[in-house]
mmCIF file of C-alpha atoms (C1' of nucleotides) in Angstrom:
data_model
loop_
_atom_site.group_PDB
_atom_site.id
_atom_site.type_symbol
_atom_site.label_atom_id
_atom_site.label_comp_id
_atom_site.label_asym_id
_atom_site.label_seq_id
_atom_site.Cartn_x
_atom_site.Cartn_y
_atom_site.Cartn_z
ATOM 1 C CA UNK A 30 -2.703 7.714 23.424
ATOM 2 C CA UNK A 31 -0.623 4.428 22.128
ATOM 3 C CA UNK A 32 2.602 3.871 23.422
ATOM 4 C CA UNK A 33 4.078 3.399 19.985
ATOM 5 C CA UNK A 34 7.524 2.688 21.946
ATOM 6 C CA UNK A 35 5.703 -0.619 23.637
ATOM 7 C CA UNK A 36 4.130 -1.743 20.516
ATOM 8 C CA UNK A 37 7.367 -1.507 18.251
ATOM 9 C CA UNK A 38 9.186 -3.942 20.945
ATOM 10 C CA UNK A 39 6.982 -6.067 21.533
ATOM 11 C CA UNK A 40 6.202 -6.271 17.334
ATOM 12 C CA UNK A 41 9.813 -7.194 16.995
ATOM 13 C CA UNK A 42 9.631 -10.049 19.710
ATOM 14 C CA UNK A 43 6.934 -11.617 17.838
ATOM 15 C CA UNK A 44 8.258 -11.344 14.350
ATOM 16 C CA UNK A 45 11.588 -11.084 14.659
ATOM 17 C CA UNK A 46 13.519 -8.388 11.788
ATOM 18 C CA UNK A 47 11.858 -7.936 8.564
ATOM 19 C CA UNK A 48 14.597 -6.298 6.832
ATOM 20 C CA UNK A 49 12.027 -5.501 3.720
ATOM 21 C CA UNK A 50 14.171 -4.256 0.153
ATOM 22 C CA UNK A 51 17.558 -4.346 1.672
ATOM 23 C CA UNK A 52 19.162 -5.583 -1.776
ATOM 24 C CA UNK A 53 17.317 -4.046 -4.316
ATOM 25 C CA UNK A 54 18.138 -0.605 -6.605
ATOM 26 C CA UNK A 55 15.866 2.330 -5.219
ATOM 27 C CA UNK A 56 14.176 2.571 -8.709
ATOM 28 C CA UNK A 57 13.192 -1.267 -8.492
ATOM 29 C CA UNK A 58 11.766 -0.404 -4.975
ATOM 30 C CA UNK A 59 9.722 2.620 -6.219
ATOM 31 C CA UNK A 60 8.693 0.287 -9.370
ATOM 32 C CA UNK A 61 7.319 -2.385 -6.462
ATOM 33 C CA UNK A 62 5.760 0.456 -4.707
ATOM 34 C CA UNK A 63 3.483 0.882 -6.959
ATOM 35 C CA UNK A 64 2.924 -2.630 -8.474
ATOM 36 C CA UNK A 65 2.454 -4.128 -4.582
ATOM 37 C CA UNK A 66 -0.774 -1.345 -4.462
ATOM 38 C CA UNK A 67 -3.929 -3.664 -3.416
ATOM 39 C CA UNK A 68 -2.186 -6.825 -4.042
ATOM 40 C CA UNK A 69 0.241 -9.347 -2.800
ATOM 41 C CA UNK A 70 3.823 -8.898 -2.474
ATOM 42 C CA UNK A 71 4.368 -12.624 -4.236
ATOM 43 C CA UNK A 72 2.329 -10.866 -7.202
ATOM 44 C CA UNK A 73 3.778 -7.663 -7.335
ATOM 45 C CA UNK A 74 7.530 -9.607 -7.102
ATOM 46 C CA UNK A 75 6.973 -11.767 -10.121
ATOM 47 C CA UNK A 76 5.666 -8.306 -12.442
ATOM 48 C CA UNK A 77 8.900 -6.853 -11.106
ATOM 49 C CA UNK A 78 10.920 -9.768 -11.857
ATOM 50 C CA UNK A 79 8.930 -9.754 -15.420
ATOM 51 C CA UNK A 80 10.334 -6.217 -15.977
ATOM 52 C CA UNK A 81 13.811 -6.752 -14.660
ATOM 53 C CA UNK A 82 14.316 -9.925 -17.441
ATOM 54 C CA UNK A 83 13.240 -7.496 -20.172
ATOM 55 C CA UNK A 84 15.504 -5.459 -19.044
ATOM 56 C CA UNK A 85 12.440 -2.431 -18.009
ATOM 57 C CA UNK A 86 13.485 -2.191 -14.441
ATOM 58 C CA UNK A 87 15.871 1.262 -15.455
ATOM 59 C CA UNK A 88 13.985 4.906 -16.062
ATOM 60 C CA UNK A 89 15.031 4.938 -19.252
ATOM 61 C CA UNK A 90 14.158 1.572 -20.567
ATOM 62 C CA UNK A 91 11.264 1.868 -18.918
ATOM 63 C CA UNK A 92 9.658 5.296 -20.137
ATOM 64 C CA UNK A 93 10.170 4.038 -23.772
ATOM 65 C CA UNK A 94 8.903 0.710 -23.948
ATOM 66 C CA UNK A 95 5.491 -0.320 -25.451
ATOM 67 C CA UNK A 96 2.611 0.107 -23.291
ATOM 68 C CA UNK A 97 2.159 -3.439 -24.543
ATOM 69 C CA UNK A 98 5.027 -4.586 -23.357
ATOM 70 C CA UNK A 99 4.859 -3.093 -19.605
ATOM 71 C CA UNK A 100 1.270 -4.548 -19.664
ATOM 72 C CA UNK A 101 2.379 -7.978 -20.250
ATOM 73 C CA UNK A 102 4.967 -8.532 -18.103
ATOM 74 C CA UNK A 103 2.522 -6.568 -14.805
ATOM 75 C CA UNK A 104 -0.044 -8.368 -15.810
ATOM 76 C CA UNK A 105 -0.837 -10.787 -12.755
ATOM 77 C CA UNK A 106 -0.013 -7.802 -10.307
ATOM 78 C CA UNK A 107 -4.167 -6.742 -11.004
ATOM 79 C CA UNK A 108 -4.889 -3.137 -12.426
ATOM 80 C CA UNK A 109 -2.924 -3.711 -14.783
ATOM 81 C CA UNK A 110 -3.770 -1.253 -17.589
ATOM 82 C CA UNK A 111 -3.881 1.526 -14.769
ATOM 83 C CA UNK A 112 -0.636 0.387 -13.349
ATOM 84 C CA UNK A 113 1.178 0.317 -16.944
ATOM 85 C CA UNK A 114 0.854 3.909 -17.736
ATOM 86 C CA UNK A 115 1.821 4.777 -14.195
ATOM 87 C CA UNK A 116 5.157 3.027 -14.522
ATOM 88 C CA UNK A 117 6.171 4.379 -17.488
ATOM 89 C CA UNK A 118 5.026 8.081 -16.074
ATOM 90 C CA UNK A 119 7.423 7.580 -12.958
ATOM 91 C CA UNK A 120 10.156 6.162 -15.019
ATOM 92 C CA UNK A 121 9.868 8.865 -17.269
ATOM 93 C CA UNK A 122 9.937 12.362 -14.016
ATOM 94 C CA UNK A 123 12.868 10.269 -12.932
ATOM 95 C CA UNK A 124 14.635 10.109 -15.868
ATOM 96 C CA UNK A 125 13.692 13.596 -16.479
ATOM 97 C CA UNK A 126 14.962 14.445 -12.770
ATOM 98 C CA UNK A 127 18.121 12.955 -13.761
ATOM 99 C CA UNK A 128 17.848 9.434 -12.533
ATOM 100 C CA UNK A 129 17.802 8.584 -8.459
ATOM 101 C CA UNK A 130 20.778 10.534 -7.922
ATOM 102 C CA UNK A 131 19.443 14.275 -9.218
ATOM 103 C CA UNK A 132 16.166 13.156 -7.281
ATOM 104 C CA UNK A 133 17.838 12.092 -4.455
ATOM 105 C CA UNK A 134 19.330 16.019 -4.175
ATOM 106 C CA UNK A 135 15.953 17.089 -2.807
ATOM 107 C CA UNK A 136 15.118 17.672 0.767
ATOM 108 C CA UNK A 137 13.110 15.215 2.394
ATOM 109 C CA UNK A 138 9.566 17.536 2.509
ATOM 110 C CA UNK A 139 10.360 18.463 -1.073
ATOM 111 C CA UNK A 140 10.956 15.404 -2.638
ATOM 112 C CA UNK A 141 7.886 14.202 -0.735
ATOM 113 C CA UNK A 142 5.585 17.036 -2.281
ATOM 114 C CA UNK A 143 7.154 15.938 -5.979
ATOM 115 C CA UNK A 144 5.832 12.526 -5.405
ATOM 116 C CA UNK A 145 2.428 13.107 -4.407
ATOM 117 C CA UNK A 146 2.086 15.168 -7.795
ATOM 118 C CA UNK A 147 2.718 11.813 -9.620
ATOM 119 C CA UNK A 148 -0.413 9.941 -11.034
ATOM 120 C CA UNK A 149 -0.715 7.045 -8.888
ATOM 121 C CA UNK A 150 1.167 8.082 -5.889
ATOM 122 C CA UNK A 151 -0.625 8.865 -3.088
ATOM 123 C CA UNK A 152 0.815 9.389 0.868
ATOM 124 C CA UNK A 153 0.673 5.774 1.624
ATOM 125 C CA UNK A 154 3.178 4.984 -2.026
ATOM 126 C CA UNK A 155 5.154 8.273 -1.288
ATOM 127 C CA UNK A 156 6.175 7.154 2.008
ATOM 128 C CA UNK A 157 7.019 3.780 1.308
ATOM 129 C CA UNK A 158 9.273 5.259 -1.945
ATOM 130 C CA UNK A 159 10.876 7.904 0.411
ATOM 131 C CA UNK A 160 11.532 5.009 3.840
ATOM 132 C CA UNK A 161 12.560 2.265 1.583
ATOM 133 C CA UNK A 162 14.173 3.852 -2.111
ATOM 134 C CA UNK A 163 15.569 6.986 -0.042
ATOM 135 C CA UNK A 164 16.241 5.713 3.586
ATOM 136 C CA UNK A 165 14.500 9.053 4.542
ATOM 137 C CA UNK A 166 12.001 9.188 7.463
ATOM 138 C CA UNK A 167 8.676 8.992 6.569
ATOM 139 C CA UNK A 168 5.710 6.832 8.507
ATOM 140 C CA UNK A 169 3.886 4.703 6.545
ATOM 141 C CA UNK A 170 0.176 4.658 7.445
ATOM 142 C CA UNK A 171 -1.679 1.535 5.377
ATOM 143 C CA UNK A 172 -4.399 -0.603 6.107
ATOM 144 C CA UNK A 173 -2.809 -2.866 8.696
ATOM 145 C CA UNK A 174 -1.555 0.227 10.946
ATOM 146 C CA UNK A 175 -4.710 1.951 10.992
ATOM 147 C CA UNK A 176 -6.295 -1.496 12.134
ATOM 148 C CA UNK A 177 -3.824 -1.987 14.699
ATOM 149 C CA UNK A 178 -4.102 1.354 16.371
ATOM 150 C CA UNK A 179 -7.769 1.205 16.187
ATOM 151 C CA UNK A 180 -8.044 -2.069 18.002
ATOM 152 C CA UNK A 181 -5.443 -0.689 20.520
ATOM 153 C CA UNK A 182 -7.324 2.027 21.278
ATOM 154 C CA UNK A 183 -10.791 0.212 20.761
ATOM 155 C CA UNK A 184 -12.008 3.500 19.987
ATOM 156 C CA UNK A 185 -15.275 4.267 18.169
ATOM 157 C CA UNK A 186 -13.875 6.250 15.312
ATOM 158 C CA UNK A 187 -10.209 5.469 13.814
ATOM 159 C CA UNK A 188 -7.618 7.860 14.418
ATOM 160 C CA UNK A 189 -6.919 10.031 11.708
ATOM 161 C CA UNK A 190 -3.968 9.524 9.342
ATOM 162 C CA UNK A 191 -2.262 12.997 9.815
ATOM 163 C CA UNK A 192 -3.028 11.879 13.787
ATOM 164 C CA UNK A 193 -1.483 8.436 13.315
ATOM 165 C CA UNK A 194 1.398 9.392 11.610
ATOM 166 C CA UNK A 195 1.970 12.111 14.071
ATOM 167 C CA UNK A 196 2.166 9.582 17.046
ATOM 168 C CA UNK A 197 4.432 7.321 15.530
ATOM 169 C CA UNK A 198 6.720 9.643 14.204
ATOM 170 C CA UNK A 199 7.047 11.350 18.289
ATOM 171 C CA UNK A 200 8.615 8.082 19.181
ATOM 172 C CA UNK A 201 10.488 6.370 15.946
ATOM 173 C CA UNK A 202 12.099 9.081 14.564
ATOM 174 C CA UNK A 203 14.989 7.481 12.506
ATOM 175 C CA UNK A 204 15.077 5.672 8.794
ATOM 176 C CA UNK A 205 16.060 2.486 10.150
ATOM 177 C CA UNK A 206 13.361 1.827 12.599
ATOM 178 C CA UNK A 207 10.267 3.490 10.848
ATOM 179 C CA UNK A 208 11.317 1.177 8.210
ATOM 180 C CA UNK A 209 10.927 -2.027 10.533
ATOM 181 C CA UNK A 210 8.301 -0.425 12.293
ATOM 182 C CA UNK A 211 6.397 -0.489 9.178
ATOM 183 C CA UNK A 212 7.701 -3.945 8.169
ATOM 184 C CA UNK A 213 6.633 -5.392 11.545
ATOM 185 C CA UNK A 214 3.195 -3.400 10.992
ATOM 186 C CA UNK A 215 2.500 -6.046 8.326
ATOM 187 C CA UNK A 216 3.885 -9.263 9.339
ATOM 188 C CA UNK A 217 1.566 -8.327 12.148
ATOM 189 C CA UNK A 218 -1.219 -7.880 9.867
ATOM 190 C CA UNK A 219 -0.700 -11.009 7.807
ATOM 191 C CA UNK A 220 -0.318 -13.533 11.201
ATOM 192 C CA UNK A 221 -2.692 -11.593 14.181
ATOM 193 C CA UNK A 222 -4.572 -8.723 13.137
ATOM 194 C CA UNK A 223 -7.274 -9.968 10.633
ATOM 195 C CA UNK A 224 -9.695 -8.156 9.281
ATOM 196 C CA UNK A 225 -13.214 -10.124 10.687
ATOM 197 C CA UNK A 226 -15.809 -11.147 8.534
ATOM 198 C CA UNK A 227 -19.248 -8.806 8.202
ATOM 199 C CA UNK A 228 -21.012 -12.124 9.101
ATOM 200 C CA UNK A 229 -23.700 -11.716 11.858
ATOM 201 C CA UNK A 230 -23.233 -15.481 12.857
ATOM 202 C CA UNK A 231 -19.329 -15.150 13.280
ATOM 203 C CA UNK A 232 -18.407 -17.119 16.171
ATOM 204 C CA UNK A 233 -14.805 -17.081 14.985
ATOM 205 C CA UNK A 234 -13.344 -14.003 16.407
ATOM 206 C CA UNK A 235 -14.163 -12.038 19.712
ATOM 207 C CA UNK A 236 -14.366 -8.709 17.752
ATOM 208 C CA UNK A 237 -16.959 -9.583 15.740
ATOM 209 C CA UNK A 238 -19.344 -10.689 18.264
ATOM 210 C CA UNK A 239 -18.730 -7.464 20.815
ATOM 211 C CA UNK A 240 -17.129 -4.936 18.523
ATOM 212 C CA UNK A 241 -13.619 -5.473 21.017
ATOM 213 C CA UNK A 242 -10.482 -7.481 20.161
ATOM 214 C CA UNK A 243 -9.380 -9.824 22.857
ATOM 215 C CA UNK A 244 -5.905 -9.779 23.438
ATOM 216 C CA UNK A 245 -4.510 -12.338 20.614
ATOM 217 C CA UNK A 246 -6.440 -10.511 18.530
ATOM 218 C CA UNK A 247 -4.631 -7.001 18.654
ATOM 219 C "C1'" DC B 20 -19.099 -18.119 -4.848
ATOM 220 C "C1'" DA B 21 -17.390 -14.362 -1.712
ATOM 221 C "C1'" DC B 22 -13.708 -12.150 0.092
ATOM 222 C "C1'" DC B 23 -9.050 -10.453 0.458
ATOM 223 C "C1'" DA B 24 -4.500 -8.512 -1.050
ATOM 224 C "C1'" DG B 25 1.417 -3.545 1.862
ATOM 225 C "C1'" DG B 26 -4.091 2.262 -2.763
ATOM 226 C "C1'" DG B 27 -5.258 5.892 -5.752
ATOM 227 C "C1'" DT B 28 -8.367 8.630 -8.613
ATOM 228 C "C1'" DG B 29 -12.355 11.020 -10.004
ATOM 229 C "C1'" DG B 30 -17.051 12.108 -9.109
ATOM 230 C "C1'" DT B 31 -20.956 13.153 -5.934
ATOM 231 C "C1'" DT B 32 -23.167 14.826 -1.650
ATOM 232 C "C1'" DA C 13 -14.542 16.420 4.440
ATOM 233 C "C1'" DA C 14 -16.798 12.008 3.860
ATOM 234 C "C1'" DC C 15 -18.519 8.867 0.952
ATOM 235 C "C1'" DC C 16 -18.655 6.080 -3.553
ATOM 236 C "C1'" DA C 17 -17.521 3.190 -7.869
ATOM 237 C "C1'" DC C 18 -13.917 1.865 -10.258
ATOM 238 C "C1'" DC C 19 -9.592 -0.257 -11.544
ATOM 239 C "C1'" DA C 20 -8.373 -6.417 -12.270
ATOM 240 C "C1'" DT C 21 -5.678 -10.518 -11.325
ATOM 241 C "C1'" DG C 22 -4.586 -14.427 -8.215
ATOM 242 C "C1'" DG C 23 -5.203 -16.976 -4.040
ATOM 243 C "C1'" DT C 24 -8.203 -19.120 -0.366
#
DNA sequence: CACCAGGGTGGTT
DNA sequence: AACCACCATGGT
C-alpha cells in the first residue's frame, strides 16, 4: 500500500506549488485538455493561444468555424486532423448544454459520465476537465502517476487504474489538493521519474540494469 | 536516426 | 480483459 499522504508532502518539498490553469476560462482549460493529449504543454499552449487570437477559444465560435481553420491554428499540437474535429464536437455539447454554466449544473458523477461519451475524452481528459475547468474532485491517473506508484511499490505488475485512483482519492479528498497532487505528479515526472531506455547496455540508470529504482530515481 | 511528449479509438485475440 | 496500430508534429 503507498502512503499517498507521504508522497504528496514530500512532492511539494521538492517542487514547490504548481498552481496549473489558475487564470484561464474553464472552456480554454477543457480546449487544452484535449490539445495537451500526447504532447507538450509548450505545444498544446501555442494551438490554444492560436485559437484564442482568432477569436475560437468560445463554444460558439468554435463549433462553427472551418475545419480548416481549427486545423491551422492546432496544427503543431500533433494529431491534428483528429484533434480538429474533436474541438469543434466539444465546443459544440457545450454550447448545446448551454455553455459552462448549464454544464456546470450537473453533479459531479454525472457530468463525469457526459464526458466520457465525448469522442476524444477518455478518464484520464475527463478528470483533468472536471479537477481543473470544474474545481470538482476527480484523480487524475496519467502516465507519470502510474510510473511513480509502480516504482514505489517496485511491484511486478502496475497497479490498476480503478486501484490507483482509489488509493489516492482515500487520502486527498478535496479539489484543491488533487489538483496539486496531480500537478506535482508531473513536475515529478519531467525532473526524477524518467522513463529508462529499452537499451540492454544502459549503464545510465539503476532501473534498467536490475529492474529496481534507487532512491533518486523514484 | 530513435525516442519522447500531461491519450483515445477501433480492431483483434 | 489485454493487446495492437494508428493518429502527427516538435524537440532532444
Amino acid at each position: 500500500m503507498i502512503q499517498f499522504s507521504k508522497v504528496y508532502s514530500g512532492l511539494l518539498a521538492a517542487h514547490g506549488p504548481q498552481r496549473w490553469w489558475p487564470a484561464d476560462e474553464p472552456f480554454e482549460i477543457m480546449a487544452g485538455a484535449l490539445l495537451v493529449q500526447r504532447t507538450t504543454w509548450q505545444s498544446a499552449a501555442t494551438a490554444l493561444d492560436r485559437l484564442k487570437q482568432k477569436g475560437l477559444l468560445r463554444p460558439q465560435r468554435l463549433r462553427r468555424a472551418r475545419l480548416g481553420l481549427v486545423e491551422q491554428c492546432i496544427k503543431g499540437a500533433g494529431f491534428f486532423q483528429t484533434k480538429a474535429v474533436r474541438l469543434k464536437k466539444l465546443a459544440r455539447f457545450v454550447d448545446e448544454c448551454g455553455g459552462i454554466e448549464g454544464l456546470g449544473a450537473s453533479e459531479t458523477t454525472a457530468l463525469r459520465e457526459l464526458l466520457l461519451g465525448l469522442e476524444g475524452v477518455g478518464p484520464e481528459t475527463a478528470d483533468a476537465i472536471l479537477l481543473y475547468a470544474f474545481a470538482r474532485p476527480a484523480v487524475v491517473v496519467d502516465a507519470y502517476l502510474r510510473r511513480l506508484s509502480q516504482r514505489l511499490t517496485a511491484a511486478a505488475k502496475a497497479p490498476a487504474d480503478s486501484r490507483l485512483r482509489t488509493w489516492v482519492a482515500g487520502v486527498i479528498s478535496d479539489a484543491e489538493h488533487l489538483n496539486e497532487f496531480h500537478a506535482l505528479v508531473v513536475a515529478h515526472g519531467k525532473a526524477v521519474c524518467r522513463p529508462v531506455p529499452r537499451c540492454p547496455e544502459c549503464r545510465i540508470s539503476r532501473l534498467c540494469r536490475t529492474g529496481r529504482a534507487a532512491s533518486s530515481e523514484i
